Every structure is written in structure tokens, then in C-alpha cells.
CSV table of C-alpha atoms in Angstrom, one decimal:
chain,number,residue,atom,x,y,z
A,1,MET,CA,-6.7,-13.0,33.3
A,2,ARG,CA,-9.9,-11.4,30.9
A,3,LEU,CA,-9.6,-7.4,29.8
A,4,VAL,CA,-13.2,-5.6,29.8
A,5,LYS,CA,-12.4,-4.6,26.9
A,6,SER,CA,-9.6,-4.5,24.0
A,7,SER,CA,-9.8,-2.5,21.0
A,8,GLN,CA,-7.4,-1.1,18.1
A,9,THR,CA,-8.2,1.8,16.1
A,10,ILE,CA,-6.8,2.6,12.2
A,11,SER,CA,-7.2,5.4,9.8
A,12,ILE,CA,-8.9,4.5,6.0
A,13,PRO,CA,-6.0,6.5,3.8
A,14,LYS,CA,-7.0,8.5,1.0
A,15,GLY,CA,-8.5,7.1,-1.9
A,16,VAL,CA,-9.9,4.5,-0.5
A,17,THR,CA,-13.2,2.9,-0.1
A,18,VAL,CA,-14.1,0.2,3.1
A,19,ASP,CA,-17.4,-1.5,3.6
A,20,VAL,CA,-17.6,-3.6,6.3
A,21,LYS,CA,-20.7,-5.8,7.0
A,22,ALA,CA,-20.5,-8.4,9.6
A,23,ARG,CA,-17.0,-9.2,9.7
A,24,LYS,CA,-16.3,-9.4,6.1
A,25,ILE,CA,-14.5,-6.4,4.6
A,26,LYS,CA,-14.7,-5.0,1.1
A,27,VAL,CA,-11.7,-2.7,0.5
A,28,THR,CA,-11.6,-0.7,-3.2
A,29,GLY,CA,-9.2,1.6,-4.1
A,30,PRO,CA,-7.3,2.8,-7.3
A,31,ARG,CA,-5.3,-0.5,-8.3
A,32,GLY,CA,-9.0,-2.5,-7.5
A,33,THR,CA,-11.6,-4.0,-4.8
A,34,LEU,CA,-10.0,-6.6,-2.4
A,35,ASN,CA,-12.3,-8.5,0.0
A,36,ARG,CA,-11.2,-10.1,3.4
A,37,ASP,CA,-13.5,-12.6,5.4
A,38,LEU,CA,-12.6,-12.6,9.1
A,39,THR,CA,-15.9,-14.2,10.2
A,40,HIS,CA,-13.4,-17.3,11.6
A,41,LEU,CA,-11.8,-13.9,14.4
A,42,ASN,CA,-14.2,-13.7,17.3
A,43,VAL,CA,-14.1,-9.7,17.2
A,44,ASP,CA,-16.2,-6.8,16.5
A,45,ILE,CA,-15.3,-4.5,13.7
A,46,HIS,CA,-16.9,-1.0,13.8
A,47,HIS,CA,-16.3,1.2,11.0
A,48,ASN,CA,-16.8,4.8,11.2
A,49,VAL,CA,-17.1,6.4,8.3
A,50,LYS,CA,-17.4,10.4,9.8
A,51,ALA,CA,-14.2,9.8,11.0
A,52,GLY,CA,-12.6,7.4,8.6
A,53,LYS,CA,-11.9,4.7,11.1
A,54,ILE,CA,-12.0,1.2,11.8
A,55,THR,CA,-12.1,0.2,15.0
A,56,VAL,CA,-11.1,-3.9,15.8
A,57,GLU,CA,-12.2,-4.7,19.4
A,58,VAL,CA,-13.3,-8.0,21.6
A,59,TRP,CA,-15.1,-8.0,25.2
A,60,PHE,CA,-14.0,-9.8,28.5
A,61,GLY,CA,-10.9,-11.7,25.9
A,62,ASN,CA,-8.1,-13.6,27.4
A,63,LYS,CA,-4.3,-13.2,25.6
A,64,ALA,CA,-5.3,-15.7,23.0
A,65,GLU,CA,-8.8,-13.8,21.9
A,66,THR,CA,-6.7,-10.4,22.6
A,67,SER,CA,-4.3,-11.3,20.1
A,68,CYS,CA,-6.7,-12.0,16.8
A,69,ILE,CA,-6.9,-8.1,17.7
A,70,LYS,CA,-3.3,-8.0,15.6
A,71,THR,CA,-4.5,-10.0,13.4
A,72,ALA,CA,-7.4,-8.2,11.8
A,73,ILE,CA,-5.9,-4.8,12.1
A,74,THR,CA,-2.8,-6.7,9.9
A,75,HIS,CA,-5.5,-8.2,7.8
A,76,ILE,CA,-6.7,-4.9,6.8
A,77,GLU,CA,-3.9,-2.9,6.4
A,78,ASN,CA,-2.5,-5.3,3.9
A,79,CYS,CA,-5.7,-4.5,2.5
A,80,PHE,CA,-5.2,-1.1,1.9
A,81,THR,CA,-1.5,-0.9,0.5
A,82,GLY,CA,-2.9,-4.1,-2.2
A,83,VAL,CA,-5.5,-1.6,-3.6
A,84,LEU,CA,-3.2,1.6,-3.4
A,85,LYS,CA,0.4,0.4,-4.5
A,86,GLY,CA,0.5,-3.9,-4.8
A,87,PHE,CA,2.9,-6.2,-4.1
A,88,GLU,CA,5.5,-8.2,-6.3
A,89,TYR,CA,7.5,-10.9,-5.2
A,90,LYS,CA,11.1,-11.5,-6.7
A,91,MET,CA,12.5,-14.9,-7.5
A,92,ARG,CA,15.9,-15.9,-8.9
A,93,PHE,CA,16.5,-19.5,-10.3
A,94,VAL,CA,19.7,-21.0,-8.5
A,95,TYR,CA,21.8,-23.9,-11.0
A,96,ALA,CA,25.0,-25.5,-10.4
A,97,HIS,CA,25.4,-27.3,-14.5
A,98,PHE,CA,21.8,-27.4,-16.1
A,99,PRO,CA,20.2,-24.2,-16.7
A,100,ILE,CA,16.7,-23.7,-15.4
A,101,ASN,CA,14.1,-23.0,-18.1
A,102,VAL,CA,11.3,-21.2,-17.5
A,103,VAL,CA,8.6,-20.3,-19.9
A,104,LEU,CA,5.5,-18.1,-19.2
A,105,SER,CA,2.0,-17.8,-21.1
A,106,ALA,CA,1.8,-14.5,-22.7
A,107,ASP,CA,-0.8,-13.1,-20.2
A,108,GLY,CA,1.3,-14.0,-17.4
A,109,SER,CA,-1.3,-16.1,-15.7
A,110,VAL,CA,1.0,-19.6,-15.9
A,111,VAL,CA,4.3,-20.3,-15.2
A,112,ASP,CA,6.4,-23.5,-17.0
A,113,ILE,CA,9.6,-24.9,-15.2
A,114,ARG,CA,11.7,-26.6,-17.9
A,115,ASN,CA,15.1,-28.4,-17.3
A,116,PHE,CA,15.2,-28.4,-13.9
A,117,LEU,CA,18.2,-30.7,-12.6
A,118,GLY,CA,18.2,-31.8,-16.5
A,119,GLU,CA,15.2,-33.8,-16.2
A,120,LYS,CA,12.9,-34.7,-19.2
A,121,ARG,CA,9.5,-34.4,-17.1
A,122,THR,CA,6.7,-30.7,-18.4
A,123,ASP,CA,4.7,-31.0,-15.8
A,124,ARG,CA,6.1,-28.7,-13.5
A,125,ILE,CA,3.2,-26.4,-14.0
A,126,ILE,CA,2.1,-23.4,-12.1
A,127,ASN,CA,-1.3,-21.3,-12.7
A,128,LEU,CA,-1.3,-18.3,-11.2
A,129,PRO,CA,-5.0,-17.2,-9.3
A,130,THR,CA,-6.5,-14.4,-10.4
A,131,GLY,CA,-4.8,-10.6,-10.2
A,132,VAL,CA,-1.4,-12.7,-10.0
A,133,LYS,CA,1.0,-12.1,-13.0
A,134,ALA,CA,4.6,-12.9,-13.8
A,135,VAL,CA,6.9,-11.5,-16.1
A,136,ARG,CA,10.4,-11.7,-16.2
A,137,SER,CA,12.8,-9.8,-15.2
A,138,ASP,CA,14.8,-7.1,-18.0
A,139,LYS,CA,17.8,-6.3,-15.3
A,140,VAL,CA,18.6,-9.5,-14.2
A,141,LYS,CA,18.9,-12.5,-16.1
A,142,ASP,CA,17.5,-15.2,-14.6
A,143,GLU,CA,14.7,-13.9,-12.7
A,144,ILE,CA,11.0,-13.8,-12.4
A,145,VAL,CA,8.7,-11.0,-10.5
A,146,ILE,CA,5.2,-12.1,-9.2
A,147,SER,CA,2.7,-9.6,-8.4
A,148,GLY,CA,-0.4,-8.7,-7.9
A,149,ASN,CA,-3.0,-6.7,-4.9
A,150,ASP,CA,-3.6,-9.7,-2.8
A,151,ILE,CA,-0.7,-10.6,-0.6
A,152,ASP,CA,-2.2,-13.9,-0.1
A,153,ALA,CA,-2.3,-15.2,-3.5
A,154,VAL,CA,0.9,-13.8,-4.3
A,155,SER,CA,2.9,-15.0,-1.6
A,156,THR,CA,1.4,-18.3,-2.3
A,157,SER,CA,2.6,-18.2,-5.9
A,158,ALA,CA,5.5,-17.3,-4.7
A,159,ALA,CA,5.8,-20.4,-2.6
A,160,GLN,CA,4.3,-23.4,-5.4
A,161,ILE,CA,6.7,-22.1,-7.5
A,162,HIS,CA,9.6,-22.9,-4.8
A,163,GLN,CA,8.1,-25.8,-4.1
A,164,ILE,CA,8.0,-27.7,-7.1
A,165,CYS,CA,11.6,-27.0,-7.4
A,166,ALA,CA,11.9,-29.4,-5.1
A,167,VAL,CA,15.1,-31.7,-4.9
A,168,LYS,CA,14.1,-35.6,-4.6
A,169,HIS,CA,16.2,-38.1,-3.9
A,170,LYS,CA,19.5,-36.7,-3.2
A,171,ASP,CA,21.5,-34.5,-0.2
A,172,ILE,CA,20.0,-30.8,-0.6
A,173,ARG,CA,22.8,-29.3,1.1
A,174,LYS,CA,24.8,-29.8,-2.2
A,175,PHE,CA,22.3,-29.5,-4.0
A,176,LEU,CA,21.0,-26.4,-4.2
A,177,ASP,CA,19.0,-25.9,-7.6
A,178,GLY,CA,15.5,-24.1,-7.1
A,179,ILE,CA,13.8,-20.7,-7.9
A,180,TYR,CA,13.9,-19.0,-4.3
A,181,VAL,CA,12.5,-16.1,-3.3
A,182,SER,CA,15.7,-12.9,-3.5
A,183,GLU,CA,13.4,-9.5,-2.6
A,184,LYS,CA,9.4,-9.2,-1.6
A,185,GLY,CA,7.5,-6.1,-0.7
A,186,VAL,CA,5.5,-3.3,-2.3
A,187,ILE,CA,6.1,-3.1,-6.2
A,188,GLY,CA,8.8,-0.6,-6.9
A,189,ALA,CA,10.4,-0.7,-3.3
A,190,ALA,CA,10.8,-4.7,-2.6
A,191,VAL,CA,13.6,-5.6,0.1
A,192,PRO,CA,16.1,-8.1,0.0
A,193,VAL,CA,14.9,-11.1,1.8
């Protein structure tokens, strides 16, 4: 069944400016600027500058098309959180025998993983995207913290680090070595996964 009109509205937080043009959104805040291209979603996005609100609506949409409203709203809310607070993922090194060595570049843009399962290869290198940096945790021994404004870039970086440490040709129920996400969320308020 098609609904004539479905819509949802969100308020723009204080200290954030938003520019909407042709389903391309630019969000600027104290931590920087984020851009989102939502042209793949069949929705109308209206920016009411005086009221400080953004409305996402769909006309004559079926169930799949109206579900895109919440997707667009969530992308915009993540941009608000990113430019106001930022996102962080904490990752722990798990090993049974061979300690995993992680070398970070001076600016935190390159992660180099060595001695994984005692291997001598040195090609486990991840170049983090622009705006994402990795630092060693001061409080916990085998932990790195990946942080940035863009939740997509931060979570993708954490996934790449996790996937490059996949155990090959062994029983993964027994060989649990790797680098795993232990906490994620807003900077300073990450919650355990």
C-alpha cells in the first residue's frame, strides 16, 4: 500500500550549520565539515533555515521507499554527532603466544601490524583515510584508539584492521588471535561492544 506522504523532521543542534542542495548535504561544526551525498535515495530533503529543522519526505512511497526516510535522517544525525563530538573505536590485540606488534606513524595515519602469529611478513599495512587517526591507548597495554569525525571512515578503518589479521589455513575456533573492536561510540563515551 502506498502512502500519500511520509515525512520525518529533525532539529539542527546549536553550533552546526547545514547546507542542503539537490540531496547533497554539507554539515559544518566546531570539529570540521562533513559532506553526504544522498542522491541515491528517492526522497525530498527540505531545509527550514528560520525554524532550524530539516525535513525528509517521500510522496506516494511503498514500504521500501518510506524506509529510506529513516536512513537519510540517521546519516544526517551521524554528521551532526561527528562535527560536534566525533567518533572513536577502541581495538584490543588478542594473542595466545606471539605478541602482536603494531607500529603507528607519527601522525597516526598509517597502521603497520607485525609478528602476527609469528609471521615474518611485513605487508600488513593499513593507510587510514583523511580525517582518521590512530593512537596507542595510555591506560590499556594492547589497545589502539581510532578516532575521527566521519563514522563511515572510522568504522571502515577498524574493519580493515580487523580483516587484515584474519587467520588463514587454521581452525579459527582454536586460533583466536587478531585485533578486535572492544568499544565504540562518541569520543570520551565509548561503550563496550
